[in-house]
Structure formats: C-alpha cells, structure tokens
Amino acid sequence: MKRNSLVRLGQNRRMKYALLICDDETRSPSNEELEADPVHRVWLEDLERRGGKLTGVRLRPIVDATTVRVRDGETLVSDGPFAETKDFVGGVVIIECPDLDDAIAIAAGHPYARWGGVEIRPIWE
C-alpha cells in the first residue's frame, strides 16, 4: 500500500469519545421531562444525523452511590461518591466522530452544558 493511501485511511478513521454529563444535581429533570425537552430532542436528532451515538446511560443520583476502595488488603465500602465535589457525573454517552472539534460541537449542544458541564474523554482503543 502506498503511503498516501495510508494517510487517507487514517483521515477517514472516526474517534471514540466518552461524554461525561456533569451537574450539581440541583436541577435534575426526570427521564420524561428530559425526553420532552426540545433542546434535548434537537441534540439527539443532531447526534443521530451525525451517526455518532454508540451508547449512553443516565446514572442514578449520588445518594444511591456506593464507593469501594481497597487499602492494605482491606475492602472499604462507603455510601455516596468518592470525590467531595460540587459537580457529579450524572450520565455517560459514548460517541464516535471525526475529531475533537466535532466532539466539542456535540458536547456543546447537550442541554446539561447550559447549567452543568460535559467533559470529553478520548477512549483507548
């Protein structure tokens, strides 16, 4: 295969990213409210148009979390999140798109980006 062919193949490769949907849980719409939200619907339609969504899940509130750590061979289990922080991961969406710029555009369209945040992480492959 010619070098130019390899470059062209690499340019067509789509990247996978995890979008960590974060907020402080003070504004947490129900699944029904989220499905009816016009901004969320437009975001889903855009993601479908791009052929980008691979999977996604919404997480239960932090009060339902359990953290497990092992220290010196002892398993430590505690209720709630590990991190003491204001913002929490409320969902994860796995997307596939051409590059980080496209991932940023997708993340910026998510409704939670307006009051929380969307962290973008490349996925190891």
PDB file of C-alpha atoms in Angstrom:
ATOM      1  CA  MET A   1       0.000   0.000   0.000  1.00  0.00           C
ATOM      2  CA  LYS A   2       1.261   3.476  -0.835  1.00  0.00           C
ATOM      3  CA  ARG A   3       1.998   5.955   1.916  1.00  0.00           C
ATOM      4  CA  ASN A   4      -0.652   8.356   0.595  1.00  0.00           C
ATOM      5  CA  SER A   5      -3.247   5.589   0.820  1.00  0.00           C
ATOM      6  CA  LEU A   6      -2.359   5.044   4.478  1.00  0.00           C
ATOM      7  CA  VAL A   7      -2.728   8.745   5.189  1.00  0.00           C
ATOM      8  CA  ARG A   8      -6.138   8.829   3.523  1.00  0.00           C
ATOM      9  CA  LEU A   9      -7.279   5.788   5.504  1.00  0.00           C
ATOM     10  CA  GLY A  10      -6.163   7.446   8.733  1.00  0.00           C
ATOM     11  CA  GLN A  11      -8.067  10.599   7.858  1.00  0.00           C
ATOM     12  CA  ASN A  12     -11.316   8.641   7.496  1.00  0.00           C
ATOM     13  CA  ARG A  13     -10.932   7.000  10.897  1.00  0.00           C
ATOM     14  CA  ARG A  14     -13.500   8.093  13.426  1.00  0.00           C
ATOM     15  CA  MET A  15     -12.526   8.637  17.050  1.00  0.00           C
ATOM     16  CA  LYS A  16     -14.467   7.405  20.068  1.00  0.00           C
ATOM     17  CA  TYR A  17     -15.091   9.722  22.998  1.00  0.00           C
ATOM     18  CA  ALA A  18     -16.896   9.428  26.322  1.00  0.00           C
ATOM     19  CA  LEU A  19     -19.015  12.430  27.208  1.00  0.00           C
ATOM     20  CA  LEU A  20     -19.311  12.665  30.997  1.00  0.00           C
ATOM     21  CA  ILE A  21     -22.500  14.592  31.668  1.00  0.00           C
ATOM     22  CA  CYS A  22     -21.953  16.557  34.896  1.00  0.00           C
ATOM     23  CA  ASP A  23     -24.091  18.740  37.118  1.00  0.00           C
ATOM     24  CA  ASP A  24     -24.647  19.520  40.776  1.00  0.00           C
ATOM     25  CA  GLU A  25     -27.989  17.638  40.902  1.00  0.00           C
ATOM     26  CA  THR A  26     -29.921  20.754  41.948  1.00  0.00           C
ATOM     27  CA  ARG A  27     -31.573  20.720  38.526  1.00  0.00           C
ATOM     28  CA  SER A  28     -32.165  17.110  37.595  1.00  0.00           C
ATOM     29  CA  PRO A  29     -35.138  16.596  35.285  1.00  0.00           C
ATOM     30  CA  SER A  30     -36.948  13.273  35.249  1.00  0.00           C
ATOM     31  CA  ASN A  31     -36.448  10.957  32.278  1.00  0.00           C
ATOM     32  CA  GLU A  32     -39.886  12.011  30.997  1.00  0.00           C
ATOM     33  CA  GLU A  33     -39.013  15.721  31.286  1.00  0.00           C
ATOM     34  CA  LEU A  34     -35.701  15.148  29.541  1.00  0.00           C
ATOM     35  CA  GLU A  35     -37.390  13.248  26.688  1.00  0.00           C
ATOM     36  CA  ALA A  36     -39.890  16.118  26.257  1.00  0.00           C
ATOM     37  CA  ASP A  37     -37.219  18.855  26.427  1.00  0.00           C
ATOM     38  CA  PRO A  38     -36.925  20.435  22.967  1.00  0.00           C
ATOM     39  CA  VAL A  39     -33.211  21.203  23.457  1.00  0.00           C
ATOM     40  CA  HIS A  40     -32.519  17.571  24.355  1.00  0.00           C
ATOM     41  CA  ARG A  41     -34.549  16.348  21.382  1.00  0.00           C
ATOM     42  CA  VAL A  42     -32.629  18.619  18.991  1.00  0.00           C
ATOM     43  CA  TRP A  43     -29.355  17.321  20.486  1.00  0.00           C
ATOM     44  CA  LEU A  44     -30.419  13.693  19.962  1.00  0.00           C
ATOM     45  CA  GLU A  45     -31.531  14.441  16.394  1.00  0.00           C
ATOM     46  CA  ASP A  46     -28.181  16.115  15.662  1.00  0.00           C
ATOM     47  CA  LEU A  47     -26.292  13.169  17.114  1.00  0.00           C
ATOM     48  CA  GLU A  48     -28.357  10.755  15.001  1.00  0.00           C
ATOM     49  CA  ARG A  49     -27.752  12.871  11.889  1.00  0.00           C
ATOM     50  CA  ARG A  50     -24.012  12.714  12.546  1.00  0.00           C
ATOM     51  CA  GLY A  51     -24.207   8.939  13.076  1.00  0.00           C
ATOM     52  CA  GLY A  52     -22.316   9.489  16.300  1.00  0.00           C
ATOM     53  CA  LYS A  53     -24.095   7.915  19.268  1.00  0.00           C
ATOM     54  CA  LEU A  54     -22.896   4.449  20.178  1.00  0.00           C
ATOM     55  CA  THR A  55     -24.479   4.131  23.619  1.00  0.00           C
ATOM     56  CA  GLY A  56     -25.462   6.162  26.647  1.00  0.00           C
ATOM     57  CA  VAL A  57     -26.726   5.751  30.180  1.00  0.00           C
ATOM     58  CA  ARG A  58     -28.130   8.062  32.788  1.00  0.00           C
ATOM     59  CA  LEU A  59     -26.898   7.448  36.324  1.00  0.00           C
ATOM     60  CA  ARG A  60     -28.996   7.457  39.488  1.00  0.00           C
ATOM     61  CA  PRO A  61     -28.388  10.344  41.954  1.00  0.00           C
ATOM     62  CA  ILE A  62     -25.287  10.351  44.150  1.00  0.00           C
ATOM     63  CA  VAL A  63     -27.325   9.413  47.211  1.00  0.00           C
ATOM     64  CA  ASP A  64     -27.621   5.961  45.618  1.00  0.00           C
ATOM     65  CA  ALA A  65     -23.861   5.629  45.022  1.00  0.00           C
ATOM     66  CA  THR A  66     -21.529   3.213  46.786  1.00  0.00           C
ATOM     67  CA  THR A  67     -17.760   3.659  46.725  1.00  0.00           C
ATOM     68  CA  VAL A  68     -15.370   0.728  47.099  1.00  0.00           C
ATOM     69  CA  ARG A  69     -11.655   1.123  47.885  1.00  0.00           C
ATOM     70  CA  VAL A  70      -9.073  -1.450  48.868  1.00  0.00           C
ATOM     71  CA  ARG A  71      -6.295  -0.288  51.199  1.00  0.00           C
ATOM     72  CA  ASP A  72      -3.678  -2.629  52.629  1.00  0.00           C
ATOM     73  CA  GLY A  73      -5.811  -5.623  51.634  1.00  0.00           C
ATOM     74  CA  GLU A  74      -8.921  -4.298  53.389  1.00  0.00           C
ATOM     75  CA  THR A  75     -12.067  -3.545  51.358  1.00  0.00           C
ATOM     76  CA  LEU A  76     -13.592  -0.231  52.419  1.00  0.00           C
ATOM     77  CA  VAL A  77     -17.190   0.431  51.396  1.00  0.00           C
ATOM     78  CA  SER A  78     -18.898   3.783  51.882  1.00  0.00           C
ATOM     79  CA  ASP A  79     -22.184   5.308  50.839  1.00  0.00           C
ATOM     80  CA  GLY A  80     -22.070   8.155  48.387  1.00  0.00           C
ATOM     81  CA  PRO A  81     -19.469   9.313  45.920  1.00  0.00           C
ATOM     82  CA  PHE A  82     -15.712   9.056  46.424  1.00  0.00           C
ATOM     83  CA  ALA A  83     -14.974  12.663  45.487  1.00  0.00           C
ATOM     84  CA  GLU A  84     -16.004  15.607  47.597  1.00  0.00           C
ATOM     85  CA  THR A  85     -17.028  17.905  44.788  1.00  0.00           C
ATOM     86  CA  LYS A  86     -19.889  20.127  43.736  1.00  0.00           C
ATOM     87  CA  ASP A  87     -20.397  18.573  40.298  1.00  0.00           C
ATOM     88  CA  PHE A  88     -21.122  14.882  39.773  1.00  0.00           C
ATOM     89  CA  VAL A  89     -21.257  12.624  36.748  1.00  0.00           C
ATOM     90  CA  GLY A  90     -24.927  12.061  36.027  1.00  0.00           C
ATOM     91  CA  GLY A  91     -24.557  10.165  32.777  1.00  0.00           C
ATOM     92  CA  VAL A  92     -22.169   8.865  30.157  1.00  0.00           C
ATOM     93  CA  VAL A  93     -22.600   8.979  26.393  1.00  0.00           C
ATOM     94  CA  ILE A  94     -20.181   7.173  24.086  1.00  0.00           C
ATOM     95  CA  ILE A  95     -19.890   8.866  20.702  1.00  0.00           C
ATOM     96  CA  GLU A  96     -17.926   8.322  17.528  1.00  0.00           C
ATOM     97  CA  CYS A  97     -16.952  11.270  15.354  1.00  0.00           C
ATOM     98  CA  PRO A  98     -14.149  12.503  13.078  1.00  0.00           C
ATOM     99  CA  ASP A  99     -12.210  14.549  15.641  1.00  0.00           C
ATOM    100  CA  LEU A 100     -12.176  16.512  18.890  1.00  0.00           C
ATOM    101  CA  ASP A 101     -13.674  19.597  17.220  1.00  0.00           C
ATOM    102  CA  ASP A 102     -16.738  17.565  16.273  1.00  0.00           C
ATOM    103  CA  ALA A 103     -16.902  16.081  19.801  1.00  0.00           C
ATOM    104  CA  ILE A 104     -16.823  19.614  21.220  1.00  0.00           C
ATOM    105  CA  ALA A 105     -19.690  20.652  18.933  1.00  0.00           C
ATOM    106  CA  ILE A 106     -21.697  17.622  20.053  1.00  0.00           C
ATOM    107  CA  ALA A 107     -20.962  18.299  23.750  1.00  0.00           C
ATOM    108  CA  ALA A 108     -21.864  21.989  23.399  1.00  0.00           C
ATOM    109  CA  GLY A 109     -25.309  21.024  22.130  1.00  0.00           C
ATOM    110  CA  HIS A 110     -26.154  18.882  25.166  1.00  0.00           C
ATOM    111  CA  PRO A 111     -28.690  20.589  27.460  1.00  0.00           C
ATOM    112  CA  TYR A 112     -26.566  19.963  30.566  1.00  0.00           C
ATOM    113  CA  ALA A 113     -23.756  22.046  29.049  1.00  0.00           C
ATOM    114  CA  ARG A 114     -26.003  25.062  29.766  1.00  0.00           C
ATOM    115  CA  TRP A 115     -26.127  24.576  33.552  1.00  0.00           C
ATOM    116  CA  GLY A 116     -23.589  21.843  34.336  1.00  0.00           C
ATOM    117  CA  GLY A 117     -20.810  20.653  32.103  1.00  0.00           C
ATOM    118  CA  VAL A 118     -19.843  17.967  29.621  1.00  0.00           C
ATOM    119  CA  GLU A 119     -16.355  16.518  29.972  1.00  0.00           C
ATOM    120  CA  ILE A 120     -14.932  14.889  26.852  1.00  0.00           C
ATOM    121  CA  ARG A 121     -12.554  11.951  27.213  1.00  0.00           C
ATOM    122  CA  PRO A 122     -10.931  10.063  24.334  1.00  0.00           C
ATOM    123  CA  ILE A 123     -11.389   6.306  24.598  1.00  0.00           C
ATOM    124  CA  TRP A 124      -8.413   3.940  24.451  1.00  0.00           C
ATOM    125  CA  GLU A 125      -8.675   1.557  21.533  1.00  0.00           C
TER     126      GLU A 125
END
